[in-house]
Amino acid sequence: MHSLIINALSGGPDHEVTGEQSGIIEYVAGESESLSIIKPYGISVVKGKIYIADTIIGGIMIFNLEDESFELLQPKGLGQFKKPINCFKEEDGKLYVVDAERTQVLVFDSLDSYLTAFGEDVLIRPTDVFVTDSLIFVSDIKDGNVKVFSKDDYSLIRTIGDKSIFSPDLGQVHDKGHFRY
């Protein structure tokens, strides 16, 4: 965890965040760490923390407003990001990250350890995610719809909207705010 200088969130031209390392790390590493927000795309705010998906850095920047610290989530292995484009952090700590290049939603536990990924068989170009008590909504810009998954087993339950000419009117908006799905 690093000390945070908030000029990155103030909208300045550099959007730079500089972390101050502890004395022992400075002694070993010889210099302090610098990190810039390059291409922030998606954001989630929970319990005094801001989660920013940065598509160029390839990670989730986590800013803790209470203790003015930050950390960068860049998992390796099965949970490694290719192009994280958006995220959703639940109150209980579970983190959902939409990865546009992997065409998946990656799921992490409250300690930000990789749990699973889903959606690669049905998502074409996912762009956002929203989670309720029992459902996970994922927008798919290339398919022109929102796919709804079960939170229990990550299976596809339904699709809202469809720009395909072969789909009758499921997910289409009807008069004055009514729609069918």
Protein backbone atom coordinates (compact mmCIF):
# COMPACT_ATOMS: atom_id res chain seq x y z
CA MET A 1 0.00 0.00 0.00
CA HIS A 2 1.35 3.41 -0.91
CA SER A 3 0.73 6.94 0.23
CA LEU A 4 -1.47 8.83 -2.22
CA ILE A 5 -1.16 12.28 -3.69
CA ILE A 6 -4.62 13.05 -5.04
CA ASN A 7 -3.70 15.26 -8.02
CA ALA A 8 -4.69 12.36 -10.26
CA LEU A 9 -8.29 12.76 -9.18
CA SER A 10 -8.27 16.55 -9.46
CA GLY A 11 -8.32 16.54 -13.25
CA GLY A 12 -4.85 18.00 -13.73
CA PRO A 13 -3.19 17.46 -17.12
CA ASP A 14 -0.71 14.86 -15.90
CA HIS A 15 -3.13 12.81 -13.81
CA GLU A 16 -0.11 11.51 -11.94
CA VAL A 17 -0.20 9.59 -8.70
CA THR A 18 3.08 9.29 -6.84
CA GLY A 19 3.46 6.69 -4.10
CA GLU A 20 5.87 7.05 -1.21
CA GLN A 21 7.52 3.80 -0.19
CA SER A 22 8.57 2.84 3.30
CA GLY A 23 12.20 3.44 4.33
CA ILE A 24 13.25 -0.20 3.96
CA ILE A 25 11.82 -0.46 0.44
CA GLU A 26 13.49 2.81 -0.56
CA TYR A 27 16.76 1.46 0.81
CA VAL A 28 16.45 -1.74 -1.24
CA ALA A 29 14.84 -0.28 -4.38
CA GLY A 30 16.67 3.03 -4.30
CA GLU A 31 13.79 5.17 -5.55
CA SER A 32 10.13 5.90 -4.98
CA GLU A 33 7.38 4.53 -7.17
CA SER A 34 5.34 6.64 -9.60
CA LEU A 35 2.07 5.62 -11.19
CA SER A 36 -0.12 7.55 -13.63
CA ILE A 37 -3.74 7.09 -14.58
CA ILE A 38 -3.43 6.73 -18.34
CA LYS A 39 -6.76 5.61 -19.79
CA PRO A 40 -9.43 5.32 -17.09
CA TYR A 41 -12.53 3.71 -18.50
CA GLY A 42 -14.74 2.24 -15.77
CA ILE A 43 -15.22 3.17 -12.15
CA SER A 44 -16.83 1.76 -9.02
CA VAL A 45 -16.99 3.40 -5.58
CA VAL A 46 -17.59 1.41 -2.39
CA LYS A 47 -16.83 2.10 1.27
CA GLY A 48 -14.44 5.01 0.74
CA LYS A 49 -12.52 3.31 -2.06
CA ILE A 50 -12.49 4.18 -5.76
CA TYR A 51 -11.84 1.34 -8.21
CA ILE A 52 -10.70 2.52 -11.65
CA ALA A 53 -10.27 0.17 -14.62
CA ASP A 54 -7.39 1.51 -16.70
CA THR A 55 -7.21 -0.09 -20.14
CA ILE A 56 -3.60 0.95 -20.86
CA ILE A 57 -2.12 0.00 -17.48
CA GLY A 58 -4.06 -3.26 -17.69
CA GLY A 59 -5.20 -3.19 -14.10
CA ILE A 60 -7.58 -1.86 -11.50
CA MET A 61 -6.29 1.15 -9.56
CA ILE A 62 -7.70 1.21 -6.04
CA PHE A 63 -7.70 4.55 -4.23
CA ASN A 64 -8.48 4.51 -0.51
CA LEU A 65 -9.79 7.97 0.36
CA GLU A 66 -9.78 7.33 4.11
CA ASP A 67 -6.07 6.63 4.56
CA GLU A 68 -4.95 8.33 1.32
CA SER A 69 -3.32 5.21 -0.09
CA PHE A 70 -3.49 3.39 -3.39
CA GLU A 71 -2.70 0.01 -4.83
CA LEU A 72 -2.75 -1.53 -8.27
CA LEU A 73 -4.48 -4.84 -8.92
CA GLN A 74 -2.70 -6.65 -11.77
CA PRO A 75 -3.21 -10.37 -11.12
CA LYS A 76 -1.13 -13.04 -12.82
CA GLY A 77 -2.15 -16.51 -13.96
CA LEU A 78 -5.78 -17.32 -14.71
CA GLY A 79 -6.94 -13.94 -13.39
CA GLN A 80 -4.57 -11.86 -15.51
CA PHE A 81 -6.21 -8.94 -17.29
CA LYS A 82 -5.77 -8.25 -20.99
CA LYS A 83 -7.97 -5.15 -21.32
CA PRO A 84 -9.97 -4.38 -18.17
CA ILE A 85 -12.63 -1.94 -19.25
CA ASN A 86 -15.04 -1.71 -16.32
CA CYS A 87 -15.59 -3.01 -12.80
CA PHE A 88 -18.18 -3.41 -10.06
CA LYS A 89 -17.28 -3.84 -6.38
CA GLU A 90 -19.95 -5.29 -4.10
CA GLU A 91 -20.45 -4.19 -0.50
CA ASP A 92 -19.23 -7.62 0.67
CA GLY A 93 -15.98 -7.10 -1.23
CA LYS A 94 -16.41 -9.29 -4.31
CA LEU A 95 -15.00 -7.58 -7.43
CA TYR A 96 -16.28 -8.12 -10.99
CA VAL A 97 -14.05 -6.93 -13.84
CA VAL A 98 -15.14 -6.76 -17.49
CA ASP A 99 -12.24 -7.64 -19.77
CA ALA A 100 -12.99 -6.61 -23.37
CA GLU A 101 -10.12 -8.56 -24.90
CA ARG A 102 -10.78 -11.76 -22.96
CA THR A 103 -14.54 -11.29 -23.62
CA GLN A 104 -15.19 -12.35 -20.03
CA VAL A 105 -16.14 -11.09 -16.63
CA LEU A 106 -13.48 -11.98 -14.06
CA VAL A 107 -14.52 -12.46 -10.43
CA PHE A 108 -12.30 -11.80 -7.40
CA ASP A 109 -12.99 -12.36 -3.71
CA SER A 110 -12.90 -9.70 -0.98
CA LEU A 111 -9.09 -10.02 -0.78
CA ASP A 112 -8.84 -9.48 -4.57
CA SER A 113 -7.84 -13.10 -5.21
CA TYR A 114 -9.05 -14.60 -8.48
CA LEU A 115 -12.11 -16.86 -8.19
CA THR A 116 -13.39 -17.49 -11.72
CA ALA A 117 -14.27 -16.00 -15.09
CA PHE A 118 -17.40 -16.40 -17.19
CA GLY A 119 -19.14 -15.28 -20.36
CA GLU A 120 -16.56 -16.14 -23.04
CA ASP A 121 -19.06 -18.38 -24.84
CA VAL A 122 -21.79 -15.69 -25.11
CA LEU A 123 -20.15 -12.27 -24.82
CA ILE A 124 -18.82 -10.59 -27.97
CA ARG A 125 -17.60 -7.20 -26.71
CA PRO A 126 -18.57 -6.71 -23.05
CA THR A 127 -18.32 -3.14 -21.76
CA ASP A 128 -19.95 -2.86 -18.33
CA VAL A 129 -21.19 -4.92 -15.39
CA PHE A 130 -23.74 -4.36 -12.62
CA VAL A 131 -24.53 -6.84 -9.84
CA THR A 132 -27.64 -7.29 -7.67
CA ASP A 133 -28.34 -9.83 -4.91
CA SER A 134 -28.96 -12.63 -7.42
CA LEU A 135 -28.16 -11.34 -10.92
CA ILE A 136 -25.19 -10.06 -12.93
CA PHE A 137 -25.96 -7.68 -15.82
CA VAL A 138 -23.31 -7.35 -18.55
CA SER A 139 -23.69 -4.91 -21.45
CA ASP A 140 -22.43 -6.19 -24.79
CA ILE A 141 -21.89 -3.30 -27.19
CA LYS A 142 -21.11 -5.48 -30.23
CA ASP A 143 -24.21 -7.64 -29.73
CA GLY A 144 -26.37 -4.60 -28.88
CA ASN A 145 -27.82 -6.07 -25.70
CA VAL A 146 -27.48 -6.74 -21.99
CA LYS A 147 -26.92 -10.31 -20.90
CA VAL A 148 -28.22 -11.39 -17.50
CA PHE A 149 -26.33 -14.10 -15.62
CA SER A 150 -27.13 -16.02 -12.43
CA LYS A 151 -24.95 -14.95 -9.54
CA ASP A 152 -25.05 -18.51 -8.19
CA ASP A 153 -23.49 -20.39 -11.11
CA TYR A 154 -22.73 -17.63 -13.69
CA SER A 155 -25.06 -19.22 -16.25
CA LEU A 156 -26.84 -17.03 -18.81
CA ILE A 157 -30.46 -16.52 -17.78
CA ARG A 158 -31.73 -14.10 -20.42
CA THR A 159 -30.83 -11.35 -22.85
CA ILE A 160 -32.38 -7.90 -22.82
CA GLY A 161 -32.44 -6.23 -26.25
CA ASP A 162 -31.21 -7.66 -29.50
CA LYS A 163 -30.39 -5.86 -32.71
CA SER A 164 -30.70 -9.09 -34.69
CA ILE A 165 -33.44 -9.05 -37.34
CA PHE A 166 -34.24 -12.65 -36.40
CA SER A 167 -35.28 -11.77 -32.87
CA PRO A 168 -38.98 -10.86 -32.65
CA ASP A 169 -39.45 -8.13 -30.07
CA LEU A 170 -37.79 -9.53 -26.96
CA GLY A 171 -36.03 -6.74 -25.14
CA GLN A 172 -37.52 -4.07 -27.38
CA VAL A 173 -39.05 -1.00 -25.79
CA HIS A 174 -42.78 -0.55 -26.32
CA ASP A 175 -45.00 2.46 -25.72
CA LYS A 176 -44.32 4.62 -22.65
CA GLY A 177 -41.67 2.62 -20.86
CA HIS A 178 -42.95 -0.93 -21.26
CA PHE A 179 -40.67 -3.65 -22.58
CA ARG A 180 -40.60 -7.42 -22.85
CA TYR A 181 -37.74 -9.73 -21.90
